């Protein structure tokens, strides 16, 4: 068994996922190719030494379809000998691309792999690839497959989270993200997106907002109340959760992850690979796991899968020094913190998807990279990254400082 | 041929449906064979330049023969053969270069409309009485003659699913707006318009076979995803998964719309046969046919020249309005003119709503209003041949009224009480001639609820019962006839549903779970919600009467909850406060409804559902054993129409049939051992003869 190290993490800033967003004019393949190029240039390795490029993408059709990984390899100017593969585990795609890459390396089948993700949500709309899971009556009718926002509201209802509880986390996410930017924690990992002429289009996360307070969030209207009532989603939930009389619709754009455009890549390799190119690892990948839960409540897997992973490693929750739990919705993070009985100061201290946005297929890679850098920066021992996943799934990865 | 004719008209072939055994058209095995043979031969004729498909009757065709459908489970292979034949011929019709126009002489529903959908053009008569649609889902099946595939191609997935899932039919103007009908004309012009259409030399071939055809609302796009996800979920929320035809229809459309017609029809056929292989269609068809049989009037039994209603509350006004609408002269009496006039207001509201929906014309409205008179003087009821008492549920009040009524009316006139629970024979003690005294138990709101429970007192004569049934039928209500007892059949058995829920509540079971268990078990509303709808004060009253007659066990538990609610002034939906809080935008459980919850007292949803349903089943068996019920059809129709008892199981008697007597006894014994003696059947209980 080989060891797998994370040598670098690079990402684009996250642009607002609307037609007026600063990354909207850029094709997904361009964002991905530029960030690949940057990774190669920065680290000075021969691109032909990369055994594979594995890219997560949640809406892999149209301009994000047809294996965008291979397309981006060619556009980036990397060696044509580098193959590409696109994978999809919805919101954890960008983490699972790293898991698959690590599996190749640990098993000795590859020496260096680039794993990442891309999603231009302003151009390829969330949900636009449809799919049997969401529309085939033989599945949807019997399994109560509902929109994620309503699942998030269901979690809040069952756990008794008030709108203020959820908004408080959103305010925290914004202030932590601002703090991280101000302290320069992201300066080494965010590469500005530029036109081919060199003109910079975006250098910072565009979705972040300053001055977000509990009062300003209180003005936002709930996003899923009407949908839940009119399309019967609230009603079918009761077949599985009969003790719920009314769904408390408490999520809104301010306490849910932002819709953004972005791409991210991580350089993974063996010890020998790093030595050959004089690279210092950020962290070591110790293990990874994915699991499934009830698809209706859908978003409660982060604690389940993290526990499974940690136990598989013979560790306990207390051994984990830092966490990245994707802020798909406020209730998801609060529920995971509660289930794992961990201190909230350990979770997402550099902000999360509520503040900076959630470019679906790329987020897993961003969270992993952010965590690896934090591990290094703060000289921590062990850390876990986890994401909830549509359809009732969850993925998690454990990294450490490479000692022992 | 016997049922399908053809003749030539202005150079075109007319194929005419003309069922030999009925004055309307249905599709049975013989019709299907003749139709297919004739249509195939016509289309094979190289001299044929156009076909007009029509009917010799004032309606076009009402679809598959209901008698065949009522035994669909047994005749699966015959049904499958018919479907295959129709599929072959309709495919030939829509792909033929010979244009085919459907000239619809009136209502075209179910299989009738499906034949028309295989034509390239549909002309209908512009009249409000004819209906168009694919209502199969109401009988537990779904369109199987190609309708599930052709209607979405014709009018789009969203509109067609809405129509087919609801099983609604629409008048011709709406059908034209939806795109089901291409052209409207008069009855006289129908065939000549069909000829005119053929004279334009249309291309033949249905539009979905043309190269530029684009299917709308395909599921694999962003908007398609939203549409389909919502449509499936909405259907699930309305059926709780109890109607296999709903899921099968959704799947047949989802899988079929992307295919060529031959494979699409194969998908439809396979799903159809899967649905037929369940008992649910036969249960629903039996309910439908029984209902039709019960409402069919015998030849005139008795004329009612003047009907008087005593009491102008919700029930009195409702009965008065429905009788007026049916053409009767109705007189309403109450203690003041102000009260009596409430019935006029009630009728006006119904008529206004009908005017708005264009169901009534101005002249119908004014005629109807002129048939209603009101008074505060009891002696104005003179000359009535039917007097219906609909006053407060109190023996004293009622008996006082009977003493006033009797001297004012003819000795042959009928006196009926709309009591919902006091035994008729008891009330009859207050009249001098109990032979003409009968129970006519209506349900609220009267204009919506299709059932009337006719109750025979000990001395009520058969001819009075026949007249009471006749009156019910004339006002388009479905009568069931039962013998006397406290709460008769419907109130007595229904009340066990909320009563069991109240016992569960007192035990500490979560109220939302109790509600969900009721809905999942097939009841239209949760038992607490239904208690609110009935009214907590009314429940309290029914319980006190039931206590007097000692018909239920464990009454003290359930009445303690009701008493508590009354003491908190939570009187139900009418006061916007009951087990639920009612706001303009919906209702949610009142915090006080959680008062009894004990987290360690929860039971499985299955047991909970069984308790709620078996309470009713056991009471129904007791009614049978005590000869209150006279037929299992009455038991089933009464439950389904009276309080919405799970129609897909066919009613309580049909459900016991499905469970089997032995299984039913075993389940009841388990419930009695586990949850209380009220589930214990008498040791000497007889197996009912309907089993």
Coordinates of C-alpha atoms in Angstrom, one line a residue, chain A residues 59 61 124-147 227-246, chain B residues 219-222 224-226 228-244 246-247 250-251 254-255 271 510 512-514 516-517 519-520 580 587-590 594 605:
Chain A
X59 CA -24.9 18.6 -14.4
X61 CA -24.5 17.7 -20.1
X124 CA -25.9 24.9 -16.9
X125 CA -28.9 25.2 -14.5
X126 CA -29.1 23.0 -11.4
X127 CA -31.5 20.2 -12.1
X128 CA -31.3 20.5 -15.8
X129 CA -29.9 17.0 -16.4
X130 CA -33.1 15.7 -14.7
X131 CA -32.6 11.9 -14.3
X132 CA -34.5 8.8 -13.2
X133 CA -33.9 9.6 -9.5
X134 CA -36.1 12.8 -9.8
X135 CA -38.7 12.0 -12.5
X136 CA -39.2 8.3 -13.0
X137 CA -42.5 7.5 -11.4
X138 CA -41.4 4.0 -10.5
X139 CA -38.9 5.6 -8.1
X140 CA -40.3 9.0 -7.2
X141 CA -43.8 7.7 -6.4
X142 CA -42.6 5.1 -3.9
X143 CA -39.6 6.8 -2.3
X144 CA -40.9 10.3 -1.7
X145 CA -38.1 12.1 -3.5
X146 CA -38.5 15.7 -2.7
X147 CA -36.5 18.9 -3.4
X227 CA -43.6 24.6 -3.5
X228 CA -44.0 22.3 -0.5
X229 CA -47.7 23.1 -0.2
X230 CA -48.8 23.1 -3.8
X231 CA -46.9 20.2 -5.2
X232 CA -47.7 17.9 -2.3
X233 CA -44.1 17.6 -1.1
X234 CA -45.0 18.5 2.5
X235 CA -47.8 16.0 2.5
X236 CA -45.8 13.0 1.2
X237 CA -43.2 13.6 3.9
X238 CA -45.7 12.5 6.5
X239 CA -45.8 9.0 5.1
X240 CA -42.3 8.6 6.5
X241 CA -42.3 11.1 9.3
X242 CA -45.9 10.9 10.7
X243 CA -45.1 12.9 13.8
X244 CA -44.6 15.9 11.6
X245 CA -47.8 17.9 11.5
X246 CA -46.6 20.9 9.6
Chain B
X219 CA -39.2 14.8 -18.4
X220 CA -35.5 15.3 -19.1
X221 CA -35.1 19.0 -19.1
X222 CA -35.1 21.6 -16.3
X224 CA -39.7 18.8 -17.4
X225 CA -38.0 17.8 -14.2
X226 CA -40.0 20.3 -12.2
X228 CA -42.8 15.6 -13.5
X229 CA -41.5 15.7 -9.9
X230 CA -44.5 17.8 -8.8
X231 CA -47.0 15.8 -10.8
X232 CA -45.8 12.5 -9.3
X233 CA -45.6 13.9 -5.8
X234 CA -49.0 15.5 -6.0
X235 CA -50.5 12.2 -7.2
X236 CA -48.8 10.4 -4.3
X237 CA -50.0 12.9 -1.7
X238 CA -53.5 12.4 -2.9
X239 CA -53.5 8.7 -3.1
X240 CA -51.1 7.7 -0.3
X241 CA -50.0 5.0 -2.8
X242 CA -53.4 3.1 -2.6
X243 CA -54.3 3.3 -6.2
X244 CA -51.9 1.2 -8.4
X246 CA -52.2 6.1 -10.7
X247 CA -48.6 5.0 -10.5
X250 CA -47.6 7.9 -14.6
X251 CA -45.1 5.3 -15.6
X254 CA -43.3 8.7 -18.7
X255 CA -41.9 5.6 -20.5
X271 CA -48.9 -1.6 -17.3
X510 CA -48.7 11.6 19.2
X512 CA -50.0 13.9 14.2
X513 CA -49.2 10.2 14.1
X514 CA -52.8 9.3 14.8
X516 CA -51.4 10.2 9.6
X517 CA -52.3 6.6 10.5
X519 CA -55.1 8.9 6.3
X520 CA -52.6 6.1 5.4
X580 CA -56.6 22.1 15.1
X587 CA -54.8 24.5 9.7
X588 CA -52.3 23.0 12.1
X589 CA -52.6 20.9 15.2
X590 CA -53.4 23.0 18.3
X594 CA -50.2 17.5 22.3
X605 CA -48.3 2.9 12.5

